[in-house]
Coordinates of C-alpha atoms in Angstrom, one line a residue:
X1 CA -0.2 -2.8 -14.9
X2 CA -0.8 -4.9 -11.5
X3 CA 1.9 -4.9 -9.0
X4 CA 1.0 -7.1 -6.0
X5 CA 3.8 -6.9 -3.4
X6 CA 4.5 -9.6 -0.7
X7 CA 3.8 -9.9 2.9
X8 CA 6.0 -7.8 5.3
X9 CA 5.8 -9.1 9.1
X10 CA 4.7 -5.8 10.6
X11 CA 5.4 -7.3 14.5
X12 CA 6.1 -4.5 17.1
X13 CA 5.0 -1.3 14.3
X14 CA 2.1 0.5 14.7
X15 CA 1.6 2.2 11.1
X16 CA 2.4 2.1 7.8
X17 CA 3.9 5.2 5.6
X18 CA 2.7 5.0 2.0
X19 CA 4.6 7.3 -0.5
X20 CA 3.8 6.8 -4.3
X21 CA 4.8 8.6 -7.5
X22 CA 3.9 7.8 -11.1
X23 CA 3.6 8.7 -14.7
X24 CA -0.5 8.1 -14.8
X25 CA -3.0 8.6 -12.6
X26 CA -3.8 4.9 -10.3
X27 CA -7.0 3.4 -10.9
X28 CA -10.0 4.2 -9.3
X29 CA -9.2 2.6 -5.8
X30 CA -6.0 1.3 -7.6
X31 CA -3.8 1.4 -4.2
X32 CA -5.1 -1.6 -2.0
X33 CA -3.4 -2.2 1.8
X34 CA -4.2 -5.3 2.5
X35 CA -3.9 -7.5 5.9
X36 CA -2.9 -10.9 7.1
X37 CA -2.8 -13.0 10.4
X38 CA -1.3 -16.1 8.2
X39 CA 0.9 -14.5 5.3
X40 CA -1.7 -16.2 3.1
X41 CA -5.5 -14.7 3.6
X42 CA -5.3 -11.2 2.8
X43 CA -8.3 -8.7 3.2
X44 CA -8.6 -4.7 1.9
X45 CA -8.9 -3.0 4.6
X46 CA -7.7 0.5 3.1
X47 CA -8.4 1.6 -0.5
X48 CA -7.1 5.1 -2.5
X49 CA -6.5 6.5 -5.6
X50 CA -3.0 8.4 -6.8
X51 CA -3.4 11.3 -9.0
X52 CA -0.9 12.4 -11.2
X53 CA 1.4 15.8 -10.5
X54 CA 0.6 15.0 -6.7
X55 CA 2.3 15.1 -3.3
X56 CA 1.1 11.3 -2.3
X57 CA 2.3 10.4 1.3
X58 CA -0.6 8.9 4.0
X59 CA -0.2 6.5 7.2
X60 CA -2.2 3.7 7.7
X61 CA -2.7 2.1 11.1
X62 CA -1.6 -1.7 11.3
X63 CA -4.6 -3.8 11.6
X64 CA -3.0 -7.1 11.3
X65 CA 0.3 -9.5 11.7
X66 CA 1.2 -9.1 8.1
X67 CA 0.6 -6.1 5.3
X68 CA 1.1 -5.8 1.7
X69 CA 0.5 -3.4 -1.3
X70 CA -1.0 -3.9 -4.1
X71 CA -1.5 -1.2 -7.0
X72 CA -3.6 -0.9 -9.9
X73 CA -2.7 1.7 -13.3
X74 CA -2.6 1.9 -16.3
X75 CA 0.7 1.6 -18.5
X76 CA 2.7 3.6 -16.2
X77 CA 6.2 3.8 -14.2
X78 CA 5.4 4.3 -10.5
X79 CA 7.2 3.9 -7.4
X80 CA 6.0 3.0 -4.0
X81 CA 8.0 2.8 -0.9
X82 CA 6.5 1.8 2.4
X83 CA 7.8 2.4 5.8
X84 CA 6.8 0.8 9.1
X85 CA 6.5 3.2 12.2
X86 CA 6.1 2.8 15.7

């Protein structure tokens, strides 16, 4: 399963909350943040694996204009909220 979420305008924030929970374990480096001045060229900057029965909550500083997530797994039902902070 691939989820690749769209570009959130991160203007004014200085980090990003992360919280995930899920039925299987992410893949290997399966969470990517990724950054954008443009909305349209995105680069990893931050990569990290879920585990399964596990407290996952972690900030991220913003490096960029724009953010999104994207998360790799195996057949699985997962949830991932973000939250900008200043």
């Amino acid at each position: 399963t691939d989820y690749k979420g769209d570009g959130t305008n991160t203007t004014g924030y200085n980090q990003i909350s992360i919280y995930i929970t899920s039925t299987k374990n992410s893949d290997a480096g399966g969470l990517e943040i990724q950054f954008s001045d443009d909305n349209s060229s995105w680069s990893t900057y931050f990569k990290d694996t879920y585990f399964t029965n596990t407290t996952f909550q972690k900030n991220y500083n913003i490096l960029n204009t724009y953010y999104r997530i994207n998360y790799t797994t195996t057949s699985a039902t997962f949830t991932i909220k973000s939250r900008l902070n200043t």
